[in-house]
Coordinates of C-alpha atoms and ligand atoms in Angstrom, one line a residue:
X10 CA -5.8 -96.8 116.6
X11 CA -5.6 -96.9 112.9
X12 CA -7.6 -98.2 110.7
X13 CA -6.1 -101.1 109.0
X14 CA -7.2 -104.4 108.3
X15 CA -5.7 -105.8 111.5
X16 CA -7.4 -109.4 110.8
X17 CA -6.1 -110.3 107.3
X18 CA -2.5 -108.1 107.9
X19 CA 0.2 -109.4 105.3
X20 CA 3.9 -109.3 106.2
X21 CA 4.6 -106.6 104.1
X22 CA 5.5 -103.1 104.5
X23 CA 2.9 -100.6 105.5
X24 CA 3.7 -97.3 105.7
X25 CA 3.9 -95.5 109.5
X26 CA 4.3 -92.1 110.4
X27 CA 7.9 -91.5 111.7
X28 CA 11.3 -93.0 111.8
X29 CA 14.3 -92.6 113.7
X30 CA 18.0 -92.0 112.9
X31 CA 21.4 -91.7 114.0
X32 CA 24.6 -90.1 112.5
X33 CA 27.8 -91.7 113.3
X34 CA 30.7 -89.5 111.9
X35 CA 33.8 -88.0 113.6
X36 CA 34.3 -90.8 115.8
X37 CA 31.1 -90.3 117.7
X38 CA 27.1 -91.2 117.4
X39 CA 24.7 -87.1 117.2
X40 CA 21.7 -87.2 118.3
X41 CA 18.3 -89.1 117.7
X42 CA 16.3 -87.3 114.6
X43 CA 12.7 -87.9 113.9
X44 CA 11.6 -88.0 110.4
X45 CA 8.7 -88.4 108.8
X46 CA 10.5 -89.2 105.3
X47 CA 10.3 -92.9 104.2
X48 CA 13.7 -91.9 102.0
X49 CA 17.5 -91.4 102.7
X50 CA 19.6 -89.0 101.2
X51 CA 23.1 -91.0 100.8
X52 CA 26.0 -90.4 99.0
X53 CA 26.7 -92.6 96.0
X54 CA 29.8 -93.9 96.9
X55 CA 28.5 -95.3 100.6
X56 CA 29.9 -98.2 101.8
X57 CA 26.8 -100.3 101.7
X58 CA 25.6 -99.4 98.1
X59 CA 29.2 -100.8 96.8
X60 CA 30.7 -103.4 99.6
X61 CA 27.8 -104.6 101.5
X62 CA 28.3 -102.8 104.6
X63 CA 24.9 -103.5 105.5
X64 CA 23.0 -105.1 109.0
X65 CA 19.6 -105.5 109.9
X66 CA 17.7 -106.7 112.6
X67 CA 14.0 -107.7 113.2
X68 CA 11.9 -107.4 116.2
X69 CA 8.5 -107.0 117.5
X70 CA 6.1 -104.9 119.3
X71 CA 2.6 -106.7 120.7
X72 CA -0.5 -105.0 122.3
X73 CA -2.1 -107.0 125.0
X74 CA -5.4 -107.4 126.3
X75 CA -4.4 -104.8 128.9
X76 CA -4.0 -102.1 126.4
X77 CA -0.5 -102.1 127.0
X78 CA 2.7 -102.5 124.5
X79 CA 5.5 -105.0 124.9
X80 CA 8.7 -105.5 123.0
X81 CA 10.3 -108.7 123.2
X82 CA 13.5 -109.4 124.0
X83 CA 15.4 -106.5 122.4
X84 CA 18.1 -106.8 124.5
X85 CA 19.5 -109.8 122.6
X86 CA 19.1 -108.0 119.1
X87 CA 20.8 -105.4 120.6
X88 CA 23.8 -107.4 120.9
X89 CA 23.2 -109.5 117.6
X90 CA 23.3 -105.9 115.8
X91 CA 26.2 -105.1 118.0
X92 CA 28.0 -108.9 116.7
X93 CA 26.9 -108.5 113.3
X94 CA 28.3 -104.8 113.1
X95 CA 32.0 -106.2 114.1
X96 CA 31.8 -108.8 111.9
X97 CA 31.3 -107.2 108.7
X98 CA 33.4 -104.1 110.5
X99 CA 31.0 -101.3 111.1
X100 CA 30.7 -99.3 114.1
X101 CA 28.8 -101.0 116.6
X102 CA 25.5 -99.3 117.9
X103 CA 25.7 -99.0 121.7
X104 CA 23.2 -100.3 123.6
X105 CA 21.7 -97.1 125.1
X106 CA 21.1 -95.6 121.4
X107 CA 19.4 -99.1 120.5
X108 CA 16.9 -98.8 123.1
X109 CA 16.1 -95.6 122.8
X110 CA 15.8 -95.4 118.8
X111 CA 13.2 -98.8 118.9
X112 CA 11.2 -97.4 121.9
X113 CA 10.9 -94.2 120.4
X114 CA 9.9 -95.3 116.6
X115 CA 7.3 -97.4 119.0
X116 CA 5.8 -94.9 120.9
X117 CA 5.6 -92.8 117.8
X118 CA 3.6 -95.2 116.0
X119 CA 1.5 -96.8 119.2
X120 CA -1.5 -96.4 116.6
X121 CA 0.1 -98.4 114.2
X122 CA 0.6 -101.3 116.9
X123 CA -2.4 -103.9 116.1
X124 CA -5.0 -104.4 118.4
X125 CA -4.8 -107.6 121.0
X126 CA -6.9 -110.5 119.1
X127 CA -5.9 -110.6 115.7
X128 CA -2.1 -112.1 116.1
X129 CA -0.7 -109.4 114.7
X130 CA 2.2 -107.5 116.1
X131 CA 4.0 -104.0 115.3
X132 CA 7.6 -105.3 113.3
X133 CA 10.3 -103.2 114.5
X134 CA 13.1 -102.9 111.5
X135 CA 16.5 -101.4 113.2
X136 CA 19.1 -100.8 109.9
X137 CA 22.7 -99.8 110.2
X138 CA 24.7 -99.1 107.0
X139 CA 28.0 -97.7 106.5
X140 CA 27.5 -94.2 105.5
X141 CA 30.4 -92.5 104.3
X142 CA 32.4 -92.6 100.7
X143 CA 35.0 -94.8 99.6
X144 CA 36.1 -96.4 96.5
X145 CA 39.1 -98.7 98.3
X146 CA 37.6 -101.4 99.3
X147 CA 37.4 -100.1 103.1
X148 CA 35.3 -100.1 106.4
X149 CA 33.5 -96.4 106.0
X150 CA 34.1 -93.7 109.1
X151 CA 30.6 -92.6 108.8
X152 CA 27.5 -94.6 109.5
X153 CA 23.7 -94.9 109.9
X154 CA 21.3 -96.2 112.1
X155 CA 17.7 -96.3 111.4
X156 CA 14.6 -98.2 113.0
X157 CA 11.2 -98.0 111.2
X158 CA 8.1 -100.1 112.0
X159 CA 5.3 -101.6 110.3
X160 CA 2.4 -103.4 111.1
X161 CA 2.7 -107.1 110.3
X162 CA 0.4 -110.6 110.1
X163 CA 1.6 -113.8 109.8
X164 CA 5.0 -114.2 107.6
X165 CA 4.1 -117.5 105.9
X166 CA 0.8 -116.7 104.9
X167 CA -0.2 -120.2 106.0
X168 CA 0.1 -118.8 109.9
X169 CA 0.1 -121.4 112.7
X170 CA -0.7 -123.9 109.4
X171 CA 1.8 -126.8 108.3
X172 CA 3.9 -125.9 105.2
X173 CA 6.4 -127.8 102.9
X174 CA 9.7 -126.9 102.6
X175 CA 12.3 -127.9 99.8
X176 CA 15.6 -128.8 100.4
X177 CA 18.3 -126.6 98.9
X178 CA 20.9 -128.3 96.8
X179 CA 22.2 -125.8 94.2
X180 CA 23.0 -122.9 96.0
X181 CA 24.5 -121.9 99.6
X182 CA 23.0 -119.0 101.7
X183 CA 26.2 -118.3 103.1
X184 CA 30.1 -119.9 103.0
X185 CA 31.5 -122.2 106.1
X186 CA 33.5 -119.1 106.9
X187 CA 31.6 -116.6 106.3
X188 CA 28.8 -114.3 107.6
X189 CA 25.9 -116.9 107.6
X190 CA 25.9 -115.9 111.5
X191 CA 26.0 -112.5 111.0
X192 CA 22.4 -110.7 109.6
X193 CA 23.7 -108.9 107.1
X194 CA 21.6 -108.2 103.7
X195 CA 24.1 -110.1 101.3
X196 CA 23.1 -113.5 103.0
X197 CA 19.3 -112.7 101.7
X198 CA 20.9 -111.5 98.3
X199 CA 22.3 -115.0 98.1
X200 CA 19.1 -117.0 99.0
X201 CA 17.1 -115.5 96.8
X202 CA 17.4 -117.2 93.4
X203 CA 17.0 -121.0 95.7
X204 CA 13.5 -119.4 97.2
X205 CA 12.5 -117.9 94.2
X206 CA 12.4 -121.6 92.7
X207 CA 11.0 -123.1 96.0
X208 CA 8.0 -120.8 95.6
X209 CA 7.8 -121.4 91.7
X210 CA 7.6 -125.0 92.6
X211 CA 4.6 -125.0 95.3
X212 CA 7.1 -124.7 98.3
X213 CA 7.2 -121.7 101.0
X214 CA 10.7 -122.0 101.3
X215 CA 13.8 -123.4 101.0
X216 CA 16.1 -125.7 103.8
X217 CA 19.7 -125.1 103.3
X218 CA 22.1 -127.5 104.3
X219 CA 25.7 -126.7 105.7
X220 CA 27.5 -125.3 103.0
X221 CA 30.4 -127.6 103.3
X222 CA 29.7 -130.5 103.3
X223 CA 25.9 -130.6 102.5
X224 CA 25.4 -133.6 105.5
X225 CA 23.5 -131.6 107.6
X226 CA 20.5 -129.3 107.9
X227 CA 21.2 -125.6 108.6
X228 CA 18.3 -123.5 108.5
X229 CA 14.9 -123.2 107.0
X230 CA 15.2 -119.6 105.2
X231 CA 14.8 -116.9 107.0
X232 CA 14.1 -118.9 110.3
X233 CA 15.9 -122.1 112.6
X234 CA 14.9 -125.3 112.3
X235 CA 14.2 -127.6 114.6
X236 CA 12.9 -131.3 115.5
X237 CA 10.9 -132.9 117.9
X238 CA 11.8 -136.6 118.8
X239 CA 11.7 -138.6 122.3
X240 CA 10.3 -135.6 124.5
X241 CA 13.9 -133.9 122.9
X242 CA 13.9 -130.4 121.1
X243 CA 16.3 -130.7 118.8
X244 CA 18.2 -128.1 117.1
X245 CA 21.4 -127.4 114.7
X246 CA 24.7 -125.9 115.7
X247 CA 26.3 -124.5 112.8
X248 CA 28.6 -121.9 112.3
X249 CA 27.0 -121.0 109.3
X250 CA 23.3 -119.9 110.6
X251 CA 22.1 -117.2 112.4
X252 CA 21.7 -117.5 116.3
X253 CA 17.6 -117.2 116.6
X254 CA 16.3 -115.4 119.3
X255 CA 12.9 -117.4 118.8
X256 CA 15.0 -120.7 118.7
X257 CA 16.6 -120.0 122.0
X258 CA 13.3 -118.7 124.0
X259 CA 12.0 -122.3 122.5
X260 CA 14.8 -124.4 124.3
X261 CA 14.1 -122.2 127.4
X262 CA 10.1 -123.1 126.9
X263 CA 10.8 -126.5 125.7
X264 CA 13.0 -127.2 129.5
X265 CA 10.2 -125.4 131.5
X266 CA 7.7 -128.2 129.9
X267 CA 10.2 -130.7 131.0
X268 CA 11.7 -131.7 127.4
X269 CA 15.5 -132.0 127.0
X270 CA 17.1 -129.5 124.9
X271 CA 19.9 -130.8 122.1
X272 CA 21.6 -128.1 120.3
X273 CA 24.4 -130.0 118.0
X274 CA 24.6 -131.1 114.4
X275 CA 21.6 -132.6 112.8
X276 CA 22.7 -135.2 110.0
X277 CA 20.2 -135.4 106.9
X278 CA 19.7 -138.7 107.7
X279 CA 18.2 -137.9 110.8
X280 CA 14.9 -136.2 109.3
X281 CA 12.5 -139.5 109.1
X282 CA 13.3 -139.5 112.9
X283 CA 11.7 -136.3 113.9
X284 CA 8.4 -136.7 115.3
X285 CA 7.6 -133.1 114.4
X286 CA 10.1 -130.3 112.3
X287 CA 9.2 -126.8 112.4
X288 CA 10.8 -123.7 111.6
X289 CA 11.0 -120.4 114.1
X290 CA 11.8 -117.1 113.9
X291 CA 10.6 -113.3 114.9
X292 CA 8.2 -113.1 111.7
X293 CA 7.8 -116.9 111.2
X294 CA 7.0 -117.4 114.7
X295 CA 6.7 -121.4 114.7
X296 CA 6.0 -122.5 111.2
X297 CA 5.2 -126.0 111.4
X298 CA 6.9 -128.1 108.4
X299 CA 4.4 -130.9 106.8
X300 CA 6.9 -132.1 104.4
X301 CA 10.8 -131.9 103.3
X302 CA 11.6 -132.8 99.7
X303 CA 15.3 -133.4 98.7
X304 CA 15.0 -133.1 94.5
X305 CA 18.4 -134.6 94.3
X306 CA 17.4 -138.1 96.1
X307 CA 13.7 -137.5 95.8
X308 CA 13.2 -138.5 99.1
X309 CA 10.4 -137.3 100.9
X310 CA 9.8 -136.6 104.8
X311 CA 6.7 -136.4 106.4
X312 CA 5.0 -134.9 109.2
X313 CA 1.8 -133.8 110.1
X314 CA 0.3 -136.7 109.1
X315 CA -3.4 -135.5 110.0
X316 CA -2.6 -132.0 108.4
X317 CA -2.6 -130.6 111.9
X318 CA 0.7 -129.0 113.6
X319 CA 2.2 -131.4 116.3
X320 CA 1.3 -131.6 120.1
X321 CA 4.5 -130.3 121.3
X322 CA 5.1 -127.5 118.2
X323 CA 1.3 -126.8 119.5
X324 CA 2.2 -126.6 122.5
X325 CA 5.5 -124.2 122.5
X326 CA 3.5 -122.2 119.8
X327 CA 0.9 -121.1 122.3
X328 CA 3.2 -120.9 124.9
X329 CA 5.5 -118.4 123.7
X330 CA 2.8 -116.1 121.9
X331 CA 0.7 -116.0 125.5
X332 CA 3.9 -114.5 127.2
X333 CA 4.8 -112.4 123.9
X334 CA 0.9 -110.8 124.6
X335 CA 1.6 -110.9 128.1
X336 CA -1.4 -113.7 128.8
X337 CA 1.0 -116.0 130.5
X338 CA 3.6 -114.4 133.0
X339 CA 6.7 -113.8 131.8
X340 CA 9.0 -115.7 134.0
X341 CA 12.1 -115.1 131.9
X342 CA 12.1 -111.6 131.7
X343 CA 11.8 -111.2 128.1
X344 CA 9.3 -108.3 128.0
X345 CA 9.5 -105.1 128.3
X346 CA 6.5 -102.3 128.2
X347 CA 6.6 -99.2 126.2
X348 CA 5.6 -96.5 128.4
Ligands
PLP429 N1 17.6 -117.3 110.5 C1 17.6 -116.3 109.6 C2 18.4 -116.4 108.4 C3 16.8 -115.2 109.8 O1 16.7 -114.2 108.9 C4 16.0 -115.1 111.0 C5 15.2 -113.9 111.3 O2 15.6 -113.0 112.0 C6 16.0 -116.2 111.9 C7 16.8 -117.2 111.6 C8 15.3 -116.1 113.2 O3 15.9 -115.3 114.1 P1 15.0 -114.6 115.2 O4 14.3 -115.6 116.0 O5 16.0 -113.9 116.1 O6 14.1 -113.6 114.5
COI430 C1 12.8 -111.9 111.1 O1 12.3 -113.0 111.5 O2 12.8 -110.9 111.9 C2 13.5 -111.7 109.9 O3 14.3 -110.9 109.8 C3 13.1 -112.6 108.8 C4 13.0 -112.0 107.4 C5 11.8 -111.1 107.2 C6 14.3 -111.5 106.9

């Protein structure tokens, strides 16, 4: 095992030993390369420096008390990498070559994974990005894909601690139409000004609303949001968001504890409703929210009234790290060791 500071880990990158790669070129994917180089040598007319053709996906490794490693669920980024590559028209990453590259950058960096205790987890980064040269505006023939992995803590650096959240009015993360659904880096491009000014003003980050017609809540940066009401987990449908793979382990948990599960449009209006909000995702894991402030109608919504996460945020919280750390068995599957 390494020597880091497991206890006070930052989400930030932290160098490992090696990386993997693929080439795609001539209509098929080579072989799986090991490097040790935290650089790429690319052509300066690839695709993804000029037109975006750029997808990323984020998952994570955890070390149990058994010693042993377990990634979650990468079957389901698989074919979120897989969506995404169609929609922004790479070539799509088959399965097999997924596996294998995030498996391998693992095992590779096992000393890099942080001990069980400290709630920290090894971040797997898998990257595809079109490759080859072109100056037409173009899909490129030649791609990359890449998966490094660094150690990470907690990505709000609150943890499992209430935050506030402001509402986004001037800016969109994404169009009605467009890739909002797809993880691609120009959606992260286009939230950065609206969470630069959420931090500036004491938030840690922003809540976008759906980009046409600014009536209902979309996501909470880079996580879902959802709300607890009426034993009911509640959270949006949107074409315009990604599809979490934290959110949907949630409803899963949230039916085993006998809650209903409501996946549809959540008007504004709706937020003084919610017993609880919270936002989810692989590196926020469940972020409670304490407050949401909209600057346009300076309306404020409140939860957490004791400064404490809710009962049932609590409750899916602990729930769904004891499975990802294999404490709890993991009745849905959604585990698999590193060998
Ligand atoms: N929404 C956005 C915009 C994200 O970047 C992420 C992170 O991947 C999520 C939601 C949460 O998705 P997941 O739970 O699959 O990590
Ligand atoms: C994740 O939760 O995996 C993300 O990708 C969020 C962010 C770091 C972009």
């Amino acid at each position: 095992m390494k020597n880091l500071d497991w206890k006070n880990l930052p989400f930030s990158y932290i160098k490992t030993d090696y990386n993997v790669r693929y080439i795609y070129k001539n209509g098929s994917w080579g072989d799986l390369q090991v490097s040790d180089s935290e650089y790429l040598n690319m052509h300066m007319a690839a695709t993804c420096l000029h037109y975006g053709q750029e997808a990323f996906e984020g998952l994570k490794a955890f070390r149990g008390k058994d010693n042993k490693i377990r990634i979650f669920r990468w079957e389901d980024n698989a074919q979120r990498m897989h969506d995404t590559a169609l929609g922004i028209k790479m070539e799509p990453v088959p399965k097999r070559i997924f596996k294998e590259a995030i498996f391998t950058a693992v095992r590779l960096n096992k000393h890099y994974v942080p001990p069980y205790g400290f709630g920290a987890s090894l971040y797997i980064r898998p990257l595809l990005v079109g490759f080859g040269a072109e100056i037409g505006v173009k899909p490129s023939k030649e791609y990359l894909f890449m998966v490094f992995v660094t150690p990470v803590g907690p990505y709000f650096k609150e943890g499992f601690k209430p935050v506030d959240i402001m509402i986004c009015r001037n800016y969109d993360r994404a169009a009605p139409l467009g890739t909002g659904s797809f993880k691609v880096g120009g959606n992260y491009a286009a939230s950065l000004i609206s969470l630069e000014e959420a931090h500036k003003n004491g938030f840690s980050t922003t809540l976008y609303l759906d980009p046409k017609e600014k009536k209902y809540v979309d996501e909470a940066g880079p996580a879902n949001f959802f709300g607890i009401k009426n034993n009911c987990y509640i959270t949006p449908a949107s074409k315009s968001i990604l599809r979490s793979i934290t959110n949907l382990s949630l409803q899963e948990l949230s039916k085993d504890m006998g809650m209903k599960v409501e996946q549809r449009p959540v008007p504004l209006d709706e937020l003084p409703s919610f017993e609880e909000t919270g936002a989810c995702g692989t590196a926020a894991v469940i972020t409670p929210i304490r407050k949401i402030v909209d600057p346009e109608t300076n309306l404020i919504y409140n939860y957490c009234k004791d400064g404490k996460p809710g009962p049932v945020s609590t409750r899916l919280y602990h729930k769904l790290v004891s499975i990802q750390f294999g404490d709890e068995p993991d009745q849905h599957g959604w585990v698999e060791f590193v060998e």
